[in-house]
């Protein structure tokens, strides 16, 4: 009997390892196939791909900077907005409103936000956000497109909010009760407990949640396509139409005729994967630093 | 056992998705523009002749790729392949015209007036050079119309599409500046405006934006009752897009390979922003161990689509092929061979 149990344990472990490895193999395979299929573009576009802002399928000049800028701009603005909102939600639900009807309603609502399809967010953006931005543009005497980088960023902020809010809440709840009680017994006010005990303790976890949100913002496609205006121009003007890398691929992939054109879109995908990876690694480093800082 | 069942299931799914070749099933892929018509035609054809046609409207680009890799029996495209592009196919490819379509210029102005547009005006608006509706040149073409004091917001397609190809083909033909600076293609580098995905995306933006101007397919504009501009054709008449004026635009010397642009043709009552849409097939049908029955079925289907099938075009608001185009299509279909022997009997 014993030996059978032991064997099945080893088999189980092997199966788990295999599943884990499969993820690595998949990631590597994606990278490799992107590299392989973008070869004609890598050769034709050269380094100008990274430094130029022209994207012209007619003359076959493919340069990515406008879309890299659009992706980073929308993602980081969305992250900034989402960080403020999700921190507020996390503190509220992790610290003040831990039980009760309102707490569970709020918690469920935030979690449900994550399950809404991105095309539905796109429609919400078109019907509510776009008119609001247009009103702002009319007041500022700008072209009243309504769609643009700012519109996409605000919409993205709501889409990525659930991830950082949920993780932030869990992290704040994990702060040991005796630590908080100790602070209170020393005469700290509730807000001081949040600022000086809970947040520092949960810091690395909260940052980790934000990192997850950022990853989602970088790759979001459908909702962004619907509200960003899809203009292939490099611009740092938040009220002007722009485009992101993921949105460009979604728009142009189906009708991309010509070898270099198709390969250039795949090269965009490759670049997006590399940028996501770089940001993720950098983020991990920040999370690690933040985690190390609280250890005495 | 379970694994075997799994494999059987996957194989079944593959077969259902059209990746396996059954003798009585033809597979095609390509343009989305004629999809409503093709799906009607193929459904009727399937009932009448028992040949199932599986058409995937994945876009012209995808259809051409699949034809190149010979995974489909025919491709479908709104733009014809130029000589250079034809060289990238493994063998000679024929363009069989099926119907003609038109692209209309639509706008959002208070009261939806009938705006008259000359080719130069359209080009300059989409180049971003005319930026206001009360521009002197627009007023000159529309005496007494009293166009509003609004800025013009240009709306274009953001996704690659045959509609864009037809529209930019027209602009390249009528404006030297457009030809030099932008050119034609399924997607181009737009000098001005915002992009919407699909006809519905452009229509949505135009409806929301006062003072906007965009372009959509004729069918889409008719179905959604969108205002359309009158476009001055080559003979100087301001023409409205309709099935009749689209068919009229086909009155052009059609070359034997039917690869011809219908943009800005000489036809006096023709609408100038129009195009054929084509099916693409290999001239020599014997490749990759295809059975002759399969090639026979394909040729019969092409003949039916360009003849009996044409009656399904108008109810769905596509312009049927004019007679000279049908004659050219007949000659092309007759030239399709299997091992060098013609498949159609004279």
mmCIF file of C-alpha atoms in Angstrom, chain A:
data_model
loop_
_atom_site.group_PDB
_atom_site.id
_atom_site.type_symbol
_atom_site.label_atom_id
_atom_site.label_comp_id
_atom_site.label_asym_id
_atom_site.label_seq_id
_atom_site.Cartn_x
_atom_site.Cartn_y
_atom_site.Cartn_z
ATOM 1 C CA UNK A 1 0.000 0.000 0.000
ATOM 2 C CA UNK A 2 2.649 2.432 1.049
ATOM 3 C CA UNK A 3 4.664 2.136 -2.109
ATOM 4 C CA UNK A 4 1.555 2.710 -4.252
ATOM 5 C CA UNK A 5 0.793 5.896 -2.341
ATOM 6 C CA UNK A 6 4.334 7.085 -2.767
ATOM 7 C CA UNK A 7 4.269 6.377 -6.511
ATOM 8 C CA UNK A 8 1.052 8.236 -7.082
ATOM 9 C CA UNK A 9 2.528 11.157 -5.177
ATOM 10 C CA UNK A 10 5.522 11.224 -7.481
ATOM 11 C CA UNK A 11 3.296 10.936 -10.544
ATOM 12 C CA UNK A 12 1.156 13.798 -9.300
ATOM 13 C CA UNK A 13 4.206 15.915 -8.773
ATOM 14 C CA UNK A 14 5.515 15.068 -12.230
ATOM 15 C CA UNK A 15 2.176 16.014 -13.756
ATOM 16 C CA UNK A 16 2.250 19.359 -11.987
ATOM 17 C CA UNK A 17 5.807 20.033 -13.109
ATOM 18 C CA UNK A 18 4.824 19.162 -16.655
ATOM 19 C CA UNK A 19 1.898 21.585 -16.547
ATOM 20 C CA UNK A 20 4.196 24.286 -15.224
ATOM 21 C CA UNK A 21 6.755 23.614 -17.915
ATOM 22 C CA UNK A 22 4.053 23.691 -20.573
ATOM 23 C CA UNK A 23 3.466 27.369 -19.775
ATOM 24 C CA UNK A 24 7.157 28.136 -20.274
ATOM 25 C CA UNK A 25 7.225 26.146 -23.503
ATOM 26 C CA UNK A 26 4.140 27.989 -24.726
ATOM 27 C CA UNK A 27 5.626 31.397 -23.982
ATOM 28 C CA UNK A 28 8.859 30.433 -25.692
ATOM 29 C CA UNK A 29 6.940 29.034 -28.665
ATOM 30 C CA UNK A 30 4.968 32.270 -29.011
ATOM 31 C CA UNK A 31 8.166 34.298 -28.920
ATOM 32 C CA UNK A 32 9.858 32.025 -31.412
ATOM 33 C CA UNK A 33 6.966 32.004 -33.876
ATOM 34 C CA UNK A 34 6.616 35.785 -33.676
ATOM 35 C CA UNK A 35 10.312 36.069 -34.403
ATOM 36 C CA UNK A 36 10.088 33.600 -37.267
ATOM 37 C CA UNK A 37 7.038 35.113 -38.949
ATOM 38 C CA UNK A 38 8.265 38.690 -38.578
ATOM 39 C CA UNK A 39 11.573 37.885 -40.284
ATOM 40 C CA UNK A 40 10.753 39.594 -43.610
ATOM 41 C CA UNK A 41 9.788 42.740 -41.679
ATOM 42 C CA UNK A 42 12.832 42.637 -39.416
ATOM 43 C CA UNK A 43 15.008 42.595 -42.536
ATOM 44 C CA UNK A 44 13.022 45.194 -44.473
ATOM 45 C CA UNK A 45 12.303 47.680 -41.690
ATOM 46 C CA UNK A 46 15.586 47.523 -39.835
ATOM 47 C CA UNK A 47 16.139 49.725 -36.824
ATOM 48 C CA UNK A 48 13.985 52.502 -38.272
ATOM 49 C CA UNK A 49 11.086 50.375 -37.059
ATOM 50 C CA UNK A 50 11.818 51.481 -33.505
ATOM 51 C CA UNK A 51 12.657 55.123 -34.146
ATOM 52 C CA UNK A 52 10.292 56.246 -36.910
ATOM 53 C CA UNK A 53 6.661 57.293 -36.697
ATOM 54 C CA UNK A 54 5.462 56.584 -40.233
ATOM 55 C CA UNK A 55 3.102 53.669 -40.859
ATOM 56 C CA UNK A 56 2.228 53.547 -44.522
ATOM 57 C CA UNK A 57 1.042 50.276 -46.085
ATOM 58 C CA UNK A 58 1.006 51.884 -49.540
ATOM 59 C CA UNK A 59 4.708 52.743 -49.611
ATOM 60 C CA UNK A 60 5.491 49.786 -47.301
ATOM 61 C CA UNK A 61 7.190 51.953 -44.689
ATOM 62 C CA UNK A 62 6.433 50.436 -41.328
ATOM 63 C CA UNK A 63 7.580 52.180 -38.156
ATOM 64 C CA UNK A 64 6.211 51.590 -34.711
ATOM 65 C CA UNK A 65 6.955 54.600 -32.541
ATOM 66 C CA UNK A 66 3.488 56.185 -32.846
ATOM 67 C CA UNK A 67 1.870 52.982 -31.579
ATOM 68 C CA UNK A 68 4.460 52.351 -28.859
ATOM 69 C CA UNK A 69 3.788 55.876 -27.599
ATOM 70 C CA UNK A 70 0.031 55.284 -27.758
ATOM 71 C CA UNK A 71 0.287 52.013 -25.847
ATOM 72 C CA UNK A 72 2.529 53.399 -23.106
ATOM 73 C CA UNK A 73 0.591 56.652 -22.816
ATOM 74 C CA UNK A 74 -2.842 55.012 -22.460
ATOM 75 C CA UNK A 75 -1.560 52.264 -20.154
ATOM 76 C CA UNK A 76 0.272 54.512 -17.707
ATOM 77 C CA UNK A 77 -2.468 57.164 -17.535
ATOM 78 C CA UNK A 78 -4.962 54.363 -16.933
ATOM 79 C CA UNK A 79 -2.653 52.930 -14.280
ATOM 80 C CA UNK A 80 -2.391 56.303 -12.505
ATOM 81 C CA UNK A 81 -6.176 56.693 -12.396
ATOM 82 C CA UNK A 82 -6.726 53.063 -11.421
ATOM 83 C CA UNK A 83 -4.059 53.279 -8.698
ATOM 84 C CA UNK A 84 -5.872 56.081 -6.875
ATOM 85 C CA UNK A 85 -9.301 54.475 -7.191
ATOM 86 C CA UNK A 86 -8.212 50.956 -6.371
ATOM 87 C CA UNK A 87 -6.188 52.064 -3.357
ATOM 88 C CA UNK A 88 -9.227 53.871 -2.015
ATOM 89 C CA UNK A 89 -11.386 50.786 -2.593
ATOM 90 C CA UNK A 90 -8.772 48.472 -1.104
ATOM 91 C CA UNK A 91 -8.453 50.549 2.080
ATOM 92 C CA UNK A 92 -12.215 50.887 2.407
ATOM 93 C CA UNK A 93 -12.901 47.169 1.961
ATOM 94 C CA UNK A 94 -9.749 45.891 3.633
ATOM 95 C CA UNK A 95 -9.769 48.128 6.623
ATOM 96 C CA UNK A 96 -13.005 49.955 7.381
ATOM 97 C CA UNK A 97 -15.788 47.939 5.774
ATOM 98 C CA UNK A 98 -14.668 44.371 6.350
ATOM 99 C CA UNK A 99 -18.053 42.767 6.902
ATOM 100 C CA UNK A 100 -21.668 43.557 6.375
ATOM 101 C CA UNK A 101 -24.048 43.890 3.458
ATOM 102 C CA UNK A 102 -22.494 47.015 1.916
ATOM 103 C CA UNK A 103 -19.048 45.408 2.054
ATOM 104 C CA UNK A 104 -20.169 42.302 0.208
ATOM 105 C CA UNK A 105 -22.140 44.338 -2.335
ATOM 106 C CA UNK A 106 -19.115 46.527 -3.072
ATOM 107 C CA UNK A 107 -16.753 43.570 -3.185
ATOM 108 C CA UNK A 108 -18.987 41.644 -5.594
ATOM 109 C CA UNK A 109 -19.468 44.734 -7.751
ATOM 110 C CA UNK A 110 -15.722 45.243 -8.125
ATOM 111 C CA UNK A 111 -15.232 41.575 -8.973
ATOM 112 C CA UNK A 112 -18.045 41.662 -11.515
ATOM 113 C CA UNK A 113 -16.347 44.559 -13.293
ATOM 114 C CA UNK A 114 -13.610 42.125 -14.257
ATOM 115 C CA UNK A 115 -16.094 39.823 -15.972
ATOM 116 C CA UNK A 116 -17.660 42.366 -18.328
ATOM 117 C CA UNK A 117 -16.614 41.716 -21.942
ATOM 118 C CA UNK A 118 -14.327 44.339 -23.347
ATOM 119 C CA UNK A 119 -16.672 45.160 -26.243
ATOM 120 C CA UNK A 120 -19.313 46.144 -23.667
ATOM 121 C CA UNK A 121 -16.824 48.515 -22.087
ATOM 122 C CA UNK A 122 -16.248 49.884 -25.574
ATOM 123 C CA UNK A 123 -19.945 50.646 -25.980
ATOM 124 C CA UNK A 124 -20.114 52.267 -22.559
ATOM 125 C CA UNK A 125 -17.161 54.402 -23.634
ATOM 126 C CA UNK A 126 -18.850 55.358 -26.902
ATOM 127 C CA UNK A 127 -22.139 56.305 -25.254
ATOM 128 C CA UNK A 128 -20.948 58.047 -22.074
ATOM 129 C CA UNK A 129 -17.268 58.838 -22.148
ATOM 130 C CA UNK A 130 -17.041 60.063 -25.752
ATOM 131 C CA UNK A 131 -19.806 62.703 -25.384
ATOM 132 C CA UNK A 132 -18.209 63.890 -22.134
ATOM 133 C CA UNK A 133 -14.788 64.288 -23.740
ATOM 134 C CA UNK A 134 -16.414 65.951 -26.744
ATOM 135 C CA UNK A 135 -18.055 68.519 -24.462
ATOM 136 C CA UNK A 136 -14.632 69.217 -22.972
ATOM 137 C CA UNK A 137 -13.110 69.611 -26.447
ATOM 138 C CA UNK A 138 -15.858 72.017 -27.510
ATOM 139 C CA UNK A 139 -15.192 74.155 -24.411
ATOM 140 C CA UNK A 140 -11.491 74.151 -25.231
ATOM 141 C CA UNK A 141 -12.230 74.945 -28.905
ATOM 142 C CA UNK A 142 -10.491 71.788 -30.101
ATOM 143 C CA UNK A 143 -11.716 69.472 -32.902
ATOM 144 C CA UNK A 144 -14.673 67.765 -31.179
ATOM 145 C CA UNK A 145 -13.822 64.161 -31.991
ATOM 146 C CA UNK A 146 -14.613 62.831 -28.527
ATOM 147 C CA UNK A 147 -12.523 59.765 -29.242
ATOM 148 C CA UNK A 148 -8.828 59.905 -28.434
ATOM 149 C CA UNK A 149 -6.002 58.956 -26.098
ATOM 150 C CA UNK A 150 -7.614 60.435 -22.973
ATOM 151 C CA UNK A 151 -10.949 58.713 -23.633
ATOM 152 C CA UNK A 152 -9.195 55.381 -24.082
ATOM 153 C CA UNK A 153 -7.099 55.904 -20.932
ATOM 154 C CA UNK A 154 -10.090 56.638 -18.696
ATOM 155 C CA UNK A 155 -11.965 53.649 -20.095
ATOM 156 C CA UNK A 156 -8.918 51.429 -19.563
ATOM 157 C CA UNK A 157 -8.656 52.667 -15.960
ATOM 158 C CA UNK A 158 -12.106 51.234 -15.187
ATOM 159 C CA UNK A 159 -11.307 47.995 -16.995
ATOM 160 C CA UNK A 160 -8.117 47.312 -15.054
ATOM 161 C CA UNK A 161 -9.430 48.567 -11.698
ATOM 162 C CA UNK A 162 -10.859 45.224 -10.435
ATOM 163 C CA UNK A 163 -7.474 43.462 -10.492
ATOM 164 C CA UNK A 164 -5.573 45.947 -8.386
ATOM 165 C CA UNK A 165 -8.557 46.670 -6.127
ATOM 166 C CA UNK A 166 -9.175 42.983 -5.320
ATOM 167 C CA UNK A 167 -5.534 42.161 -4.684
ATOM 168 C CA UNK A 168 -5.045 45.370 -2.700
ATOM 169 C CA UNK A 169 -8.033 44.505 -0.510
ATOM 170 C CA UNK A 170 -6.754 41.009 0.216
ATOM 171 C CA UNK A 171 -3.296 42.353 1.034
ATOM 172 C CA UNK A 172 -4.658 44.891 3.514
ATOM 173 C CA UNK A 173 -6.853 42.244 5.107
ATOM 174 C CA UNK A 174 -3.764 40.089 5.588
ATOM 175 C CA UNK A 175 -2.177 42.697 7.881
ATOM 176 C CA UNK A 176 -2.016 40.872 11.251
ATOM 177 C CA UNK A 177 -4.722 41.962 13.665
ATOM 178 C CA UNK A 178 -2.243 42.246 16.576
ATOM 179 C CA UNK A 179 -0.141 44.758 14.627
ATOM 180 C CA UNK A 180 -3.128 46.994 14.081
ATOM 181 C CA UNK A 181 -4.336 46.605 17.645
ATOM 182 C CA UNK A 182 -0.881 47.391 18.931
ATOM 183 C CA UNK A 183 -0.846 50.619 16.933
ATOM 184 C CA UNK A 184 -4.303 51.534 18.208
ATOM 185 C CA UNK A 185 -3.259 50.852 21.808
ATOM 186 C CA UNK A 186 -0.320 53.216 21.348
ATOM 187 C CA UNK A 187 -2.839 55.942 20.574
ATOM 188 C CA UNK A 188 -2.777 55.918 16.765
ATOM 189 C CA UNK A 189 -5.939 57.154 15.037
ATOM 190 C CA UNK A 190 -7.589 54.776 12.498
ATOM 191 C CA UNK A 191 -6.200 56.805 9.589
ATOM 192 C CA UNK A 192 -2.735 56.664 11.114
ATOM 193 C CA UNK A 193 -3.068 52.882 11.390
ATOM 194 C CA UNK A 194 -3.839 52.758 7.654
ATOM 195 C CA UNK A 195 -0.998 55.037 6.653
ATOM 196 C CA UNK A 196 1.689 53.858 9.031
ATOM 197 C CA UNK A 197 0.885 50.164 9.585
ATOM 198 C CA UNK A 198 -1.408 48.616 7.003
ATOM 199 C CA UNK A 199 -0.109 50.279 3.841
ATOM 200 C CA UNK A 200 3.600 49.763 4.536
ATOM 201 C CA UNK A 201 2.912 46.147 5.464
ATOM 202 C CA UNK A 202 0.833 45.479 2.347
ATOM 203 C CA UNK A 203 2.917 47.653 0.030
ATOM 204 C CA UNK A 204 4.583 44.983 -2.076
ATOM 205 C CA UNK A 205 1.303 43.116 -2.552
ATOM 206 C CA UNK A 206 -0.527 46.272 -3.603
ATOM 207 C CA UNK A 207 2.207 47.085 -6.113
ATOM 208 C CA UNK A 208 1.965 43.527 -7.426
ATOM 209 C CA UNK A 209 -1.749 44.044 -8.033
ATOM 210 C CA UNK A 210 -1.055 47.262 -9.904
ATOM 211 C CA UNK A 211 1.486 45.430 -12.032
ATOM 212 C CA UNK A 212 -1.156 42.887 -12.988
ATOM 213 C CA UNK A 213 -3.478 45.758 -13.933
ATOM 214 C CA UNK A 214 -0.784 47.366 -16.051
ATOM 215 C CA UNK A 215 -0.235 44.137 -17.944
ATOM 216 C CA UNK A 216 -3.919 44.037 -18.778
ATOM 217 C CA UNK A 217 -3.875 47.665 -19.956
ATOM 218 C CA UNK A 218 -0.915 47.062 -22.287
ATOM 219 C CA UNK A 219 -2.668 44.316 -24.206
ATOM 220 C CA UNK A 220 -6.288 45.485 -24.168
ATOM 221 C CA UNK A 221 -7.575 45.693 -27.723
ATOM 222 C CA UNK A 222 -11.263 45.846 -28.512
ATOM 223 C CA UNK A 223 -12.454 48.593 -26.168
ATOM 224 C CA UNK A 224 -9.446 50.740 -27.026
ATOM 225 C CA UNK A 225 -10.037 50.353 -30.766
ATOM 226 C CA UNK A 226 -13.574 51.621 -30.297
ATOM 227 C CA UNK A 227 -12.675 54.860 -28.532
ATOM 228 C CA UNK A 228 -9.091 55.821 -29.411
ATOM 229 C CA UNK A 229 -9.762 57.217 -32.888
ATOM 230 C CA UNK A 230 -7.303 54.921 -34.714
ATOM 231 C CA UNK A 231 -5.149 57.668 -36.206
ATOM 232 C CA UNK A 232 -1.648 56.612 -37.234
ATOM 233 C CA UNK A 233 -0.015 59.802 -36.085
ATOM 234 C CA UNK A 234 2.565 60.291 -33.395
ATOM 235 C CA UNK A 235 1.187 62.747 -30.882
ATOM 236 C CA UNK A 236 1.567 63.342 -27.172
ATOM 237 C CA UNK A 237 -1.635 65.399 -27.156
ATOM 238 C CA UNK A 238 -4.052 63.488 -24.932
ATOM 239 C CA UNK A 239 -7.118 64.992 -26.591
ATOM 240 C CA UNK A 240 -6.059 63.976 -30.102
ATOM 241 C CA UNK A 241 -6.904 60.625 -31.703
ATOM 242 C CA UNK A 242 -4.127 58.048 -31.491
ATOM 243 C CA UNK A 243 -3.620 54.315 -31.697
ATOM 244 C CA UNK A 244 -2.069 51.461 -29.730
ATOM 245 C CA UNK A 245 -0.084 48.445 -30.846
ATOM 246 C CA UNK A 246 -2.776 45.894 -29.995
ATOM 247 C CA UNK A 247 -5.465 48.007 -31.643
ATOM 248 C CA UNK A 248 -3.393 48.405 -34.813
ATOM 249 C CA UNK A 249 -2.982 44.641 -35.130
ATOM 250 C CA UNK A 250 -6.716 44.050 -34.611
ATOM 251 C CA UNK A 251 -7.564 46.666 -37.231
ATOM 252 C CA UNK A 252 -5.212 45.746 -40.009
ATOM 253 C CA UNK A 253 -4.482 42.031 -39.694
ATOM 254 C CA UNK A 254 -7.402 40.696 -41.735
ATOM 255 C CA UNK A 255 -6.712 42.766 -44.839
ATOM 256 C CA UNK A 256 -2.936 42.849 -44.663
ATOM 257 C CA UNK A 257 -1.875 41.865 -48.154
ATOM 258 C CA UNK A 258 1.790 41.689 -48.968
ATOM 259 C CA UNK A 259 4.519 39.800 -47.185
ATOM 260 C CA UNK A 260 6.244 42.734 -45.481
ATOM 261 C CA UNK A 261 2.947 44.297 -44.357
ATOM 262 C CA UNK A 262 1.785 41.119 -42.617
ATOM 263 C CA UNK A 263 5.230 40.508 -41.162
ATOM 264 C CA UNK A 264 5.359 44.085 -39.869
ATOM 265 C CA UNK A 265 2.140 43.553 -37.941
ATOM 266 C CA UNK A 266 3.698 40.436 -36.431
ATOM 267 C CA UNK A 267 6.786 42.486 -35.636
ATOM 268 C CA UNK A 268 4.494 44.884 -33.742
ATOM 269 C CA UNK A 269 3.217 41.892 -31.762
ATOM 270 C CA UNK A 270 6.793 40.837 -31.039
ATOM 271 C CA UNK A 271 7.632 44.334 -29.840
ATOM 272 C CA UNK A 272 4.536 44.387 -27.638
ATOM 273 C CA UNK A 273 5.575 41.077 -26.068
ATOM 274 C CA UNK A 274 9.077 42.416 -25.425
ATOM 275 C CA UNK A 275 7.768 45.665 -23.919
ATOM 276 C CA UNK A 276 5.313 43.782 -21.686
ATOM 277 C CA UNK A 277 8.099 41.482 -20.541
ATOM 278 C CA UNK A 278 10.447 44.375 -19.811
ATOM 279 C CA UNK A 279 7.793 46.288 -17.852
ATOM 280 C CA UNK A 280 6.881 43.139 -15.962
ATOM 281 C CA UNK A 281 10.469 42.414 -14.958
ATOM 282 C CA UNK A 282 10.982 46.019 -13.918
ATOM 283 C CA UNK A 283 7.755 45.899 -11.939
ATOM 284 C CA UNK A 284 8.822 42.661 -10.223
ATOM 285 C CA UNK A 285 12.023 44.400 -9.175
ATOM 286 C CA UNK A 286 10.070 47.305 -7.679
ATOM 287 C CA UNK A 287 7.730 44.908 -5.859
ATOM 288 C CA UNK A 288 10.724 43.018 -4.478
ATOM 289 C CA UNK A 289 12.389 46.216 -3.266
ATOM 290 C CA UNK A 290 9.156 47.317 -1.628
ATOM 291 C CA UNK A 291 8.828 43.929 0.048
ATOM 292 C CA UNK A 292 12.424 44.013 1.296
ATOM 293 C CA UNK A 293 12.014 47.531 2.695
ATOM 294 C CA UNK A 294 9.517 46.508 5.357
ATOM 295 C CA UNK A 295 11.670 43.714 6.757
ATOM 296 C CA UNK A 296 13.602 44.991 9.739
#
